Short mmCIF file of C-alpha atoms and ligand atoms in Angstrom, two decimals:
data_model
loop_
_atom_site.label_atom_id
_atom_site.label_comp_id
_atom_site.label_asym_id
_atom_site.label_seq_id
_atom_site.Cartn_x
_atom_site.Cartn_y
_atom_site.Cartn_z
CA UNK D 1 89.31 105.65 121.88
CA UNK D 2 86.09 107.83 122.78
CA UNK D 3 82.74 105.95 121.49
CA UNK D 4 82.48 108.85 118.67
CA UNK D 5 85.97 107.92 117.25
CA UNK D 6 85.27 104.46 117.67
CA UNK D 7 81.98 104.68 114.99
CA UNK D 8 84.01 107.05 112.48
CA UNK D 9 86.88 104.25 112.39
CA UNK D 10 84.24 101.70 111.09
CA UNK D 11 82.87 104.18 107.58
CA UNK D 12 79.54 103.24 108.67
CA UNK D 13 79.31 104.10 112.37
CA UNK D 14 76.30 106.44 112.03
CA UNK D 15 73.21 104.41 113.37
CA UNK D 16 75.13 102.11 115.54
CA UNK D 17 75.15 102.97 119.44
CA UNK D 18 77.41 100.33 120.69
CA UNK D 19 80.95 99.74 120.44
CA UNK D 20 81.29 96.66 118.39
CA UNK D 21 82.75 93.58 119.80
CA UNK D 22 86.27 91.96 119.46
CA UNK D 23 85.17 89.10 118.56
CA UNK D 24 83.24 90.61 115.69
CA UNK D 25 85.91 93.18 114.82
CA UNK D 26 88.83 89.66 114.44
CA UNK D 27 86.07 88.03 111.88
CA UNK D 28 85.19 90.94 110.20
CA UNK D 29 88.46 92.42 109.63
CA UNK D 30 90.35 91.78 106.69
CA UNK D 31 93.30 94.31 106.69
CA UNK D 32 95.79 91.12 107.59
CA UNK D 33 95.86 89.89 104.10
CA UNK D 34 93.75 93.00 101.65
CA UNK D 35 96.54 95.35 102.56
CA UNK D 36 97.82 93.11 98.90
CA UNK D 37 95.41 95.28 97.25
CA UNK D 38 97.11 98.63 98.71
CA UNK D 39 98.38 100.34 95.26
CA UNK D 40 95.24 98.96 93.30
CA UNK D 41 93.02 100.60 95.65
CA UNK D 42 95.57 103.43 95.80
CA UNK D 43 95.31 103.78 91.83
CA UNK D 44 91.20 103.26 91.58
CA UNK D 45 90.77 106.41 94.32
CA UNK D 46 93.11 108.28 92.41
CA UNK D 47 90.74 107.83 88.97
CA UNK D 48 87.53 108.07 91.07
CA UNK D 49 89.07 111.97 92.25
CA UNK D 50 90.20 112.61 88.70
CA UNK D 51 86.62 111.77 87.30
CA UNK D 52 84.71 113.20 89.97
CA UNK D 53 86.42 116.27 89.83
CA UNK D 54 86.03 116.18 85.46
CA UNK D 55 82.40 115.85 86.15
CA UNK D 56 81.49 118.54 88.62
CA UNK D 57 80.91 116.10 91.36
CA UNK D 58 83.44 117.35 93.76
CA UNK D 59 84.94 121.08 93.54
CA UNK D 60 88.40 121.47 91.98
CA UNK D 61 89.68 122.55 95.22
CA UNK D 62 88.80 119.96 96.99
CA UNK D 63 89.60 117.01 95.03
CA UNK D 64 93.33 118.32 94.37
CA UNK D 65 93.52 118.40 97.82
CA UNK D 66 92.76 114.32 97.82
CA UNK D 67 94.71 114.33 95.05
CA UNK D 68 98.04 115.15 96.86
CA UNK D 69 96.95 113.14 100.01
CA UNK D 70 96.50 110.27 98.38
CA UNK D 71 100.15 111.31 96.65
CA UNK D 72 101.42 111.75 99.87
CA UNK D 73 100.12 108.34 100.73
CA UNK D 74 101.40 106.71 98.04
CA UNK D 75 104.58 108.04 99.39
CA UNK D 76 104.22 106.53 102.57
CA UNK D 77 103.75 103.43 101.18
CA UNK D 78 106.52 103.44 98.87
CA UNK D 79 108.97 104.43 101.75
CA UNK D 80 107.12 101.39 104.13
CA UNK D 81 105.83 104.42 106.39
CA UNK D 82 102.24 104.09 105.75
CA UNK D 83 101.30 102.64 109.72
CA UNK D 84 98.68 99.54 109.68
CA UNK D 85 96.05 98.74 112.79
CA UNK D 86 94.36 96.33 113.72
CA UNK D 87 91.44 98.68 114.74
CA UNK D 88 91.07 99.80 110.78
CA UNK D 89 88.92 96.80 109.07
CA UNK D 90 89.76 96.91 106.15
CA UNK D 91 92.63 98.52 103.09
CA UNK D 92 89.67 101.21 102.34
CA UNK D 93 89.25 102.09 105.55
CA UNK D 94 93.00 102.36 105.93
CA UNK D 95 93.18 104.70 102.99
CA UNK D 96 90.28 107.15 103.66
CA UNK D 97 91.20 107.04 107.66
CA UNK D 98 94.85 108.46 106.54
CA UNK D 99 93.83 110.86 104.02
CA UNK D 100 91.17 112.19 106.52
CA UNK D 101 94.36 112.80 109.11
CA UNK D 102 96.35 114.48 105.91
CA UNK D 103 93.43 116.88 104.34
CA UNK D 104 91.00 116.82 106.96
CA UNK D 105 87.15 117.41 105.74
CA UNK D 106 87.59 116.95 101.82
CA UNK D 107 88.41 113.55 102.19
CA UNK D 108 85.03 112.30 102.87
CA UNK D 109 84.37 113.71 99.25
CA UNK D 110 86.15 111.04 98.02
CA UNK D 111 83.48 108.20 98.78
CA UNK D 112 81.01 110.19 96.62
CA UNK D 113 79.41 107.71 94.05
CA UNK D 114 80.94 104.92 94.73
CA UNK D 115 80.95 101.98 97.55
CA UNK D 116 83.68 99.39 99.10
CA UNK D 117 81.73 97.07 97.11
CA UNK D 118 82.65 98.19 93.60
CA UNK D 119 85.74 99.26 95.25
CA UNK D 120 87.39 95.86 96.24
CA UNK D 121 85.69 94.18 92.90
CA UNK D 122 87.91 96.78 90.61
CA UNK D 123 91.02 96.14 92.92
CA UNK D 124 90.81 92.29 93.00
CA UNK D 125 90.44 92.70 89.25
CA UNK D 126 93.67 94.78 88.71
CA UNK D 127 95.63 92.67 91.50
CA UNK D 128 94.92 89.66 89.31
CA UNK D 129 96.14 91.45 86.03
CA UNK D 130 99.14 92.19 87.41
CA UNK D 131 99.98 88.88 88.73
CA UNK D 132 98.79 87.33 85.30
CA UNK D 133 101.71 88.92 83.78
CA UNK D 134 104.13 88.16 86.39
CA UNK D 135 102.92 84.43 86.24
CA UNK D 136 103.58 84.43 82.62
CA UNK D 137 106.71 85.20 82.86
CA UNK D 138 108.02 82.95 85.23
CA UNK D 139 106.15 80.72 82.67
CA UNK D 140 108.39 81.95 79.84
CA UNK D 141 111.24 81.66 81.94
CA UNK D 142 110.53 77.65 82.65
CA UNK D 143 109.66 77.72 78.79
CA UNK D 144 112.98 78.74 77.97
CA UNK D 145 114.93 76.28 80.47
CA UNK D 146 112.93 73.37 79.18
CA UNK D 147 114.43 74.51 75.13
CA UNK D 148 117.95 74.54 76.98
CA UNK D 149 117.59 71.28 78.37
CA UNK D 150 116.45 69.83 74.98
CA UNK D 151 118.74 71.14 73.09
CA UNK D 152 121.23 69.39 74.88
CA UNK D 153 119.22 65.96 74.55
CA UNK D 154 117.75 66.06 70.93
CA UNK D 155 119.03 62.66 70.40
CA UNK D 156 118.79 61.26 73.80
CA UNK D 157 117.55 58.12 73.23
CA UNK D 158 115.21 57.22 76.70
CA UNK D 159 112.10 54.51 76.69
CA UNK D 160 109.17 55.99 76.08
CA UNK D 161 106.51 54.36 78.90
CA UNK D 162 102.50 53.73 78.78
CA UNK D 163 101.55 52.53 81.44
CA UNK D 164 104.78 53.23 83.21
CA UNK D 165 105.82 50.09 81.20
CA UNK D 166 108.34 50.06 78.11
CA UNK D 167 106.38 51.50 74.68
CA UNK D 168 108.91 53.08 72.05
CA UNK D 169 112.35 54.29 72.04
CA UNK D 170 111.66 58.38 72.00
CA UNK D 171 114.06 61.31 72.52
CA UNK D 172 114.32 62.60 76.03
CA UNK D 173 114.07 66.15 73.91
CA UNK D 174 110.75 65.10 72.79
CA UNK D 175 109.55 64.27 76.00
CA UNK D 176 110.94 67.42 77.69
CA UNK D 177 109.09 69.48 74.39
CA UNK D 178 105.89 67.90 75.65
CA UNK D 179 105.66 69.75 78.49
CA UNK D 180 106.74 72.71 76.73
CA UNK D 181 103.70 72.58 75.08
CA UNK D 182 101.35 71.83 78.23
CA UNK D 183 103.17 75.10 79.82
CA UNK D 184 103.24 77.06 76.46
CA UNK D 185 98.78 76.19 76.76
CA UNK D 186 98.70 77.60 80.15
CA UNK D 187 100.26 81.11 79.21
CA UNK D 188 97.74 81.22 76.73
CA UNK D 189 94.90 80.38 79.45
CA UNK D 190 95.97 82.65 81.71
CA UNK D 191 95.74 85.35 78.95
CA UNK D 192 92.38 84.37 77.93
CA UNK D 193 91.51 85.07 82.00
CA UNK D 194 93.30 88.58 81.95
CA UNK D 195 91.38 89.01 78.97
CA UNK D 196 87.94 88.47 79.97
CA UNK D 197 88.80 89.66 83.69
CA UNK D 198 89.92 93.33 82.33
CA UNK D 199 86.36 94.92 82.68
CA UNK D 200 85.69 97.84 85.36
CA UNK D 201 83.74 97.51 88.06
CA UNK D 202 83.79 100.61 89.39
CA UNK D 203 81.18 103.27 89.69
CA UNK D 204 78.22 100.49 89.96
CA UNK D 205 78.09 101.38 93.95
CA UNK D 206 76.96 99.02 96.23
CA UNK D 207 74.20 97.52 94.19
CA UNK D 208 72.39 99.57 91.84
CA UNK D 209 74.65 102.03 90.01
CA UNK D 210 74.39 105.97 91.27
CA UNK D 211 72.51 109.15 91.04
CA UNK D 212 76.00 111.06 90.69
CA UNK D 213 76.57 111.73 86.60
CA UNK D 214 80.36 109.64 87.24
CA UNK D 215 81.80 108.39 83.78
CA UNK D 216 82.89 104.67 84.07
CA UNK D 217 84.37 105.12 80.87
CA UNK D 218 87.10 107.75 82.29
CA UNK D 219 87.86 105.61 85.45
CA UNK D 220 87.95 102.33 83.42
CA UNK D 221 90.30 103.60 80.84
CA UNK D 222 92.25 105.47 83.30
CA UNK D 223 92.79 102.00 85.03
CA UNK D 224 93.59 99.68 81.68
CA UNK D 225 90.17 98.22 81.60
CA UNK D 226 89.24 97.83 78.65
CA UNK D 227 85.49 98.44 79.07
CA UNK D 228 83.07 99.28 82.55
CA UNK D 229 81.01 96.01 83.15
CA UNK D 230 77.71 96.38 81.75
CA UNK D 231 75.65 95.25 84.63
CA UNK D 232 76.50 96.91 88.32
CA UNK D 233 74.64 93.80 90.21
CA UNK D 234 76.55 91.31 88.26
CA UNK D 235 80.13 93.61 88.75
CA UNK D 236 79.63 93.76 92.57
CA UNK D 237 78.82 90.23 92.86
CA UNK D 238 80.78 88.13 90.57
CA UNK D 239 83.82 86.54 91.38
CA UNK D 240 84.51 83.88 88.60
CA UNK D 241 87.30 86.01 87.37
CA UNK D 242 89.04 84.33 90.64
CA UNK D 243 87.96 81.45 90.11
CA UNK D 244 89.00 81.55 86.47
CA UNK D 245 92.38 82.60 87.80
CA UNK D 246 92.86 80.14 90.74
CA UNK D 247 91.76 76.92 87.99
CA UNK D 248 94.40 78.55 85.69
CA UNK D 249 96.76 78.40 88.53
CA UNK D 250 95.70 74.87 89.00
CA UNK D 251 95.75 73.26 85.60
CA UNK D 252 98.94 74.84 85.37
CA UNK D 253 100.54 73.34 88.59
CA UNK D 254 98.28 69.84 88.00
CA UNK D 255 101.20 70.27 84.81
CA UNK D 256 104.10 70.92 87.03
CA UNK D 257 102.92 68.34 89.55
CA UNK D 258 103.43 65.63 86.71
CA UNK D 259 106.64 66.97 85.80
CA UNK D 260 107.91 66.62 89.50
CA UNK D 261 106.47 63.05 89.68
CA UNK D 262 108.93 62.24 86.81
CA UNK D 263 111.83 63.99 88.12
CA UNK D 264 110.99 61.53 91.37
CA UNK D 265 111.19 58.78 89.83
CA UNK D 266 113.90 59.67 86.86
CA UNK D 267 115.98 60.52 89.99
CA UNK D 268 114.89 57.23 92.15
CA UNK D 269 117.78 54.64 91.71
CA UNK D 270 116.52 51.67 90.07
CA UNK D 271 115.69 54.45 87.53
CA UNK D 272 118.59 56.72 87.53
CA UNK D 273 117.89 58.34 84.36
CA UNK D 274 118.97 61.95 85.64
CA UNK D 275 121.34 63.86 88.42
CA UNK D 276 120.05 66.62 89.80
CA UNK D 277 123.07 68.93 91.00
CA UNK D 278 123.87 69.72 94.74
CA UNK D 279 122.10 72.97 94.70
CA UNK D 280 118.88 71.46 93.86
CA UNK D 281 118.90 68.30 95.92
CA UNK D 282 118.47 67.80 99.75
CA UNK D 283 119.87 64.99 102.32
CA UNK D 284 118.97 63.04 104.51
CA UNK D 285 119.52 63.17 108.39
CA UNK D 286 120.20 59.83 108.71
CA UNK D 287 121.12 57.65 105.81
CA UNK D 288 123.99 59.26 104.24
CA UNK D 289 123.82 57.60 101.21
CA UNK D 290 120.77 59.08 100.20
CA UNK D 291 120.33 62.36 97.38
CA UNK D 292 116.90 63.48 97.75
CA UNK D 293 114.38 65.65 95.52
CA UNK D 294 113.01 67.74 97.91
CA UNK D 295 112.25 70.29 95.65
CA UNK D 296 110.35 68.33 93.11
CA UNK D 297 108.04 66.59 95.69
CA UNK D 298 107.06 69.62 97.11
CA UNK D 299 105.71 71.11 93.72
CA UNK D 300 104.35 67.69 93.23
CA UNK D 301 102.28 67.86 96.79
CA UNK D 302 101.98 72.10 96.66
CA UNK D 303 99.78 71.36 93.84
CA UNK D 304 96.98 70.32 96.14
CA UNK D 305 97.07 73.12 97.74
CA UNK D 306 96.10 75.41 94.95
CA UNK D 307 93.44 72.82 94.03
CA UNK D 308 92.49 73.69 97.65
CA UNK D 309 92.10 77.46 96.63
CA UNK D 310 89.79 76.96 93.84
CA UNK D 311 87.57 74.41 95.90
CA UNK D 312 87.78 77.23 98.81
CA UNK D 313 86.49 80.04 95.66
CA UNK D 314 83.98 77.33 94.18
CA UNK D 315 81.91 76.33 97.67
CA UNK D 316 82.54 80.61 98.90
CA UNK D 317 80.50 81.27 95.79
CA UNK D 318 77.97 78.20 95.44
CA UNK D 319 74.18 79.03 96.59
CA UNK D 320 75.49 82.41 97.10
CA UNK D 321 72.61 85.12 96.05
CA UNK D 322 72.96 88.30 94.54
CA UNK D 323 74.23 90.61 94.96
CA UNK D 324 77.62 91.43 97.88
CA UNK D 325 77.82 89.26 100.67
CA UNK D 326 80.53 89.56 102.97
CA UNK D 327 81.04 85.97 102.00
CA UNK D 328 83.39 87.62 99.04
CA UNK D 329 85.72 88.53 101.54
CA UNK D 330 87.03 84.96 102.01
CA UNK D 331 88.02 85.34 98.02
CA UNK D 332 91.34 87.23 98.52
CA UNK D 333 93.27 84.51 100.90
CA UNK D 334 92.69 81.63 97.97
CA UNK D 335 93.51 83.74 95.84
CA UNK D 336 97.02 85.13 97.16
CA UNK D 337 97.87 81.38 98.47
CA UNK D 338 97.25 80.34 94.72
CA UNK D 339 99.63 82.73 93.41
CA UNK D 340 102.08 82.86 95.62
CA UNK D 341 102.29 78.98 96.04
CA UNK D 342 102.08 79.08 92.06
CA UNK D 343 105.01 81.17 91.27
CA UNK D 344 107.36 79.46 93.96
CA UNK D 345 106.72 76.19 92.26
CA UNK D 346 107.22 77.64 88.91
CA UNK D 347 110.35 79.09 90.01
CA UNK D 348 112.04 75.88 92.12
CA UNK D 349 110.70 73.68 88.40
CA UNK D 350 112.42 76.10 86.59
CA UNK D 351 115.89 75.53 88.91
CA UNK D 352 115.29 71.97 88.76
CA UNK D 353 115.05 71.56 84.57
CA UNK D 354 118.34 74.02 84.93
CA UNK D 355 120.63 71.57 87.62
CA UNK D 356 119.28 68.24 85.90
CA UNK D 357 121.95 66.25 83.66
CA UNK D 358 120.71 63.12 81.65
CA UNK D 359 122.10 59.91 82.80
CA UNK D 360 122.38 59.12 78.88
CA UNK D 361 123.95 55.71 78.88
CA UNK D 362 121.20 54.59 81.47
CA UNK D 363 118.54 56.06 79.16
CA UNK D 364 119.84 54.05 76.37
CA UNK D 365 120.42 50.97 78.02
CA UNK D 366 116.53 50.39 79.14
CA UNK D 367 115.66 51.76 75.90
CA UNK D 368 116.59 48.81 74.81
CA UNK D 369 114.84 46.68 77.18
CA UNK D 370 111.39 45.15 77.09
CA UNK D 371 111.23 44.43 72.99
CA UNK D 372 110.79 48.39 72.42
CA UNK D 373 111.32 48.01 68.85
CA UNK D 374 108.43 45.40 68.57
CA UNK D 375 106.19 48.15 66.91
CA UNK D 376 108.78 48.61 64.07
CA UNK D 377 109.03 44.85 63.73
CA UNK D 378 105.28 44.85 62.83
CA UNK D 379 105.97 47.87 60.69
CA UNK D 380 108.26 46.51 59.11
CA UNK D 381 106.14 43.43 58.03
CA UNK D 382 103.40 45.66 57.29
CA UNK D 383 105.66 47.87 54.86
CA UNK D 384 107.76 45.01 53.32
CA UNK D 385 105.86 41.95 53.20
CA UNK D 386 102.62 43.54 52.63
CA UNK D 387 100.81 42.04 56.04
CA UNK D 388 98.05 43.53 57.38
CA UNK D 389 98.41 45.46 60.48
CA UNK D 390 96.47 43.08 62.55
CA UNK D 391 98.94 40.07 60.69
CA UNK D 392 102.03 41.68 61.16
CA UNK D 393 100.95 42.22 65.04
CA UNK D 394 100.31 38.28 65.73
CA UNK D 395 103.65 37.66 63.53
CA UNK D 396 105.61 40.37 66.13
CA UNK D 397 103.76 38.44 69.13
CA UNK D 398 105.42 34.82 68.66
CA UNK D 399 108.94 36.55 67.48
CA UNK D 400 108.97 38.33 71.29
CA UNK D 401 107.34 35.31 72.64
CA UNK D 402 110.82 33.20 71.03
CA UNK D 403 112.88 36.03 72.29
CA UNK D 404 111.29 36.16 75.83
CA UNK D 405 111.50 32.41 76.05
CA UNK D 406 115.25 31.85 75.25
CA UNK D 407 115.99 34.88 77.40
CA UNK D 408 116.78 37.01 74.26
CA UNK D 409 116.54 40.81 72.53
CA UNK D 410 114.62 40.65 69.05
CA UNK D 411 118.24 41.31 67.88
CA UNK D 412 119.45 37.75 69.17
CA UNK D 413 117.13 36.21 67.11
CA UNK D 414 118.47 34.78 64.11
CA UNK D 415 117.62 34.85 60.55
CA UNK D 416 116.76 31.61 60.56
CA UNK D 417 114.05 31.32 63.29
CA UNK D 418 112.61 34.16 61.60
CA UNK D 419 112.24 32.66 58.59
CA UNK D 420 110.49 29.54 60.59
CA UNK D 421 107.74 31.96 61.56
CA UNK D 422 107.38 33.56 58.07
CA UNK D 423 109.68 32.71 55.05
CA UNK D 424 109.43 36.01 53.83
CA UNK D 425 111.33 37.53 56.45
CA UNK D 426 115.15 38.60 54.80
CA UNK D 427 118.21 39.82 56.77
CA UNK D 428 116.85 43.29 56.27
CA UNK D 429 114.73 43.15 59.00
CA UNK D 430 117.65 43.72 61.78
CA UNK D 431 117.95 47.29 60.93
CA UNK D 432 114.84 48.16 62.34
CA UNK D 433 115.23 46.65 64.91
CA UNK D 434 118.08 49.10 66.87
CA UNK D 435 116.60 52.11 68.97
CA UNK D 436 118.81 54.48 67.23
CA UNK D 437 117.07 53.18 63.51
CA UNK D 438 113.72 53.27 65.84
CA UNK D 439 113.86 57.00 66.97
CA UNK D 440 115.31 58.33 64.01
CA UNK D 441 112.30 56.50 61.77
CA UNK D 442 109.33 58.40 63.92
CA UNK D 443 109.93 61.43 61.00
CA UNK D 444 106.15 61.83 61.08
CA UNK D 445 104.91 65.87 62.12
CA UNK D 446 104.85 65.60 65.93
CA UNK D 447 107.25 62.56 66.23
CA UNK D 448 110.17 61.71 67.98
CA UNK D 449 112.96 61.91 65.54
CA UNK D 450 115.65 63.97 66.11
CA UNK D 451 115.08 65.75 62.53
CA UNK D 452 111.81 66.42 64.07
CA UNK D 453 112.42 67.69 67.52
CA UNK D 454 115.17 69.96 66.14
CA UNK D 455 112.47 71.54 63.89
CA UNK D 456 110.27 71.96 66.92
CA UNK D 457 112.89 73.51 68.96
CA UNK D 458 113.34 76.25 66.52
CA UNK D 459 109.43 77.03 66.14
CA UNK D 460 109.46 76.34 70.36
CA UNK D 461 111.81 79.53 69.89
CA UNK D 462 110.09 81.47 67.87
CA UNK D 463 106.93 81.07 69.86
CA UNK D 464 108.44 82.25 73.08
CA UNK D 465 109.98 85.38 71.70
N1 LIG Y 1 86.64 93.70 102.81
C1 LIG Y 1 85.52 93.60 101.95
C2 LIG Y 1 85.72 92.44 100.97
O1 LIG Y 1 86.78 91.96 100.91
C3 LIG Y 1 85.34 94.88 101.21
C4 LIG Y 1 83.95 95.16 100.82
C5 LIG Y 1 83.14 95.45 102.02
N2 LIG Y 1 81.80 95.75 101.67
C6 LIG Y 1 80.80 95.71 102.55
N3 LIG Y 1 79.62 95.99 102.11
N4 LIG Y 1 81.01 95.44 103.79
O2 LIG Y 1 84.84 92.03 100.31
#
């Protein structure tokens, strides 16, 4: 390459006499990963032409003449012809470099009024609205395997755990539902990002706006925006929209991380509460014996790696000062690794809740362990012998202490000894006492009886359509 064609490759060769140095050409470049942002930046040049050409800024003639390179270009792309270097820095360069070999002159009319600065803002921006709505869906695809899988379990009776320890009979339904509604939250954030994010940037230039009379409200409505951002320093510089995204992405897998963690351990086999099928468990080299949720701990662990991205976004941007550093080029990496680590783990939880059976008989049998139906015990003294909460809690505690004692279930306890603790106590007491009475009496909004979770099913359905 002669030193002349050296300086045009770089946009900004003019002043500089030198060639510029390898080792500054590998840090500065960023074509290895921003050639993501090819059709976004494909789509922004093609409404920069359009309104520079409605405005008088370029001639007719010469902007159709970008207009059909940059056709042709997207034509390239499309067919995987369009050729990436190394010595291009950057997916602008790349695009103006190609049109210049297609058109020749006109193509440097395309840079008129606007700057790579505002330029990679607007295509980060539509990169992220795109993958908001492909996120979502995967979402809505989990959404709709977690309604499956409840619908087969709406009176699966497992023990509900605080504390890991045994709490309250529930319905395996209701606990699947529960993360239904964590995931259902996370659409929603994501759509409040997309919302906010889906402002143009383009047309504020590198800093201050331009002398060129461009409308930003043809360019911004030609690209789905639904407004140009008000202040150019601000649109140049600001990058929470990523980091707005890359939390979303996090809260969201933070939610699939705990679902994994109980798929570990619902799958471990002093557990054994669920089989996973073949297709979605993995072996072991050595101990042949073993089934293995491969899948699951790798969401569980993958999650730190997207809390990695939005640490990575947070300290880019912290102390930064207004308005583009190159610092903002260190944006686009978190933010691909976010999503594409995201939507892998969506998709292997979504497989997982598909190939998992409940182990129902094991469910049932520890429901019944560890007094779980001491709390309707205590209700029960509460509703029928008018105790006070606080009473009827003390009265519950020596019962289980009895039971505990003589190696017993609250069941085993006879009328008898009850009646030793408080003579009010009649025979009607037992029926509280089973799980089955237990999870079918939770009929309060929210609860965990089966009348209940089929009701939520149905509105689960509704929302999701
Ligand atoms: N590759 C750059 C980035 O990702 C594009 C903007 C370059 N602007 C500049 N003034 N050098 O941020």
């Amino acid at each position: 390459m002669t030193d002349k064609e050296n300086k045009k490759k770089l946009m900004w060769g003019g002043r500089f006499s030198e060639n510029q140095d390898k080792v500054l050409s590998k840090i500065n470049s960023s074509i290895g990963f921003d050639k993501r942002l090819f059709r976004q930046d494909l789509n922004a040049s093609i409404a920069h032409c359009e309104m520079l050409i409605e405005q008088d800024i370029i001639t007719k003639n010469d902007g159709e003449k970008i207009l059909t390179g940059l056709s042709q270009i997207s034509d390239e792309f499309e067919n995987s012809n369009f050729k990436f270097t190394n010595d291009l820095e950057d997916i602008h360069t790349h695009i103006e470099a190609r049109l210049n070999e297609i058109i020749g002159e006109p193509a440097g009319r395309l840079h008129t009024a606007r700057s790579r600065n505002d330029q990679i803002a607007t295509d980060l921006r539509l990169w992220i609205r795109q993958s908001i709505d492909e996120i979502q869906i995967l979402i809505k695809d989990l959404l709709t395997s977690i309604i499956k899988q409840a619908e087969t379990n709406i009176d699966t009776i497992m023990p509900g755990l605080t504390h890991l320890q045994t709490a309250q009979p529930i319905t395996f339904a209701h606990h699947l539902l529960a993360y239904f509604e964590m995931f259902d939250r996370d659409i929603l954030r994501f759509q409040n990002c997309k919302d906010r994010l889906n402002e143009s940037p383009l047309g504020s230039g590198a800093i201050a706006g331009t002398v060129f009379n461009i409308d930003r409200n043809y360019t911004s409505k030609k690209l789905g925006f639904e407004r140009p951002m008000i202040n150019s320093i601000d649109a140049v510089s600001s990058r929470d929209f990523a980091v707005e995204f890359t939390s979303c992405c996090s809260i969201n897998s933070m939610h699939l991380s705990r679902l994994s963690e109980e798929i570990v351990i619902w799958m471990s086999e002093p557990f054994s509460f669920i089989i996973l099928s073949d297709s979605f468990s993995t072996g072991s080299s050595m101990l042949p014996q073993k089934r293995n949720p491969d899948a699951a701990e790798l969401v569980r662990a993958k999650s730190g790696r997207i809390f990695g991205d939005l640490n990575t976004l947070l300290v880019v941007l912290k102390g930064l000062p207004l308005a583009y550093s190159k610092d903002l080029q260190e944006d686009k990496e978190a933010v691909f690794d976010a999503y594409d680590t995201l939507k892998l783990c969506l998709m292997a939880m979504k497989g997982m809740i598909d190939n998992i059976r409940a182990n129902k008989e094991r469910m049932l049998h520890y429901a019944k362990c560890g007094f779980s139906t001491a709390t309707d015990l205590a209700d029960w003294l509460v509703i029928n012998l008018n105790l006070p909460f606080r009473e009827a809690h003390q009265t519950t505690g020596e019962i289980i202490k009895l039971a505990e004692n003589s190696n017993r279930t609250l069941q085993e306890i006879s009328l008898e000894e009850l009646m030793k603790i408080n003579p009010k106590i009649d025979e009607n007491i037992k029926n509280v006492l089973s799980v089955e009475n237990s999870v079918y009496s939770k009929c309060s909004f929210g609860g965990t009886s089966p009348i209940k979770i089929k009701e939520a099913i149905d509105l689960a359905k509704e929302r999701i359509e």
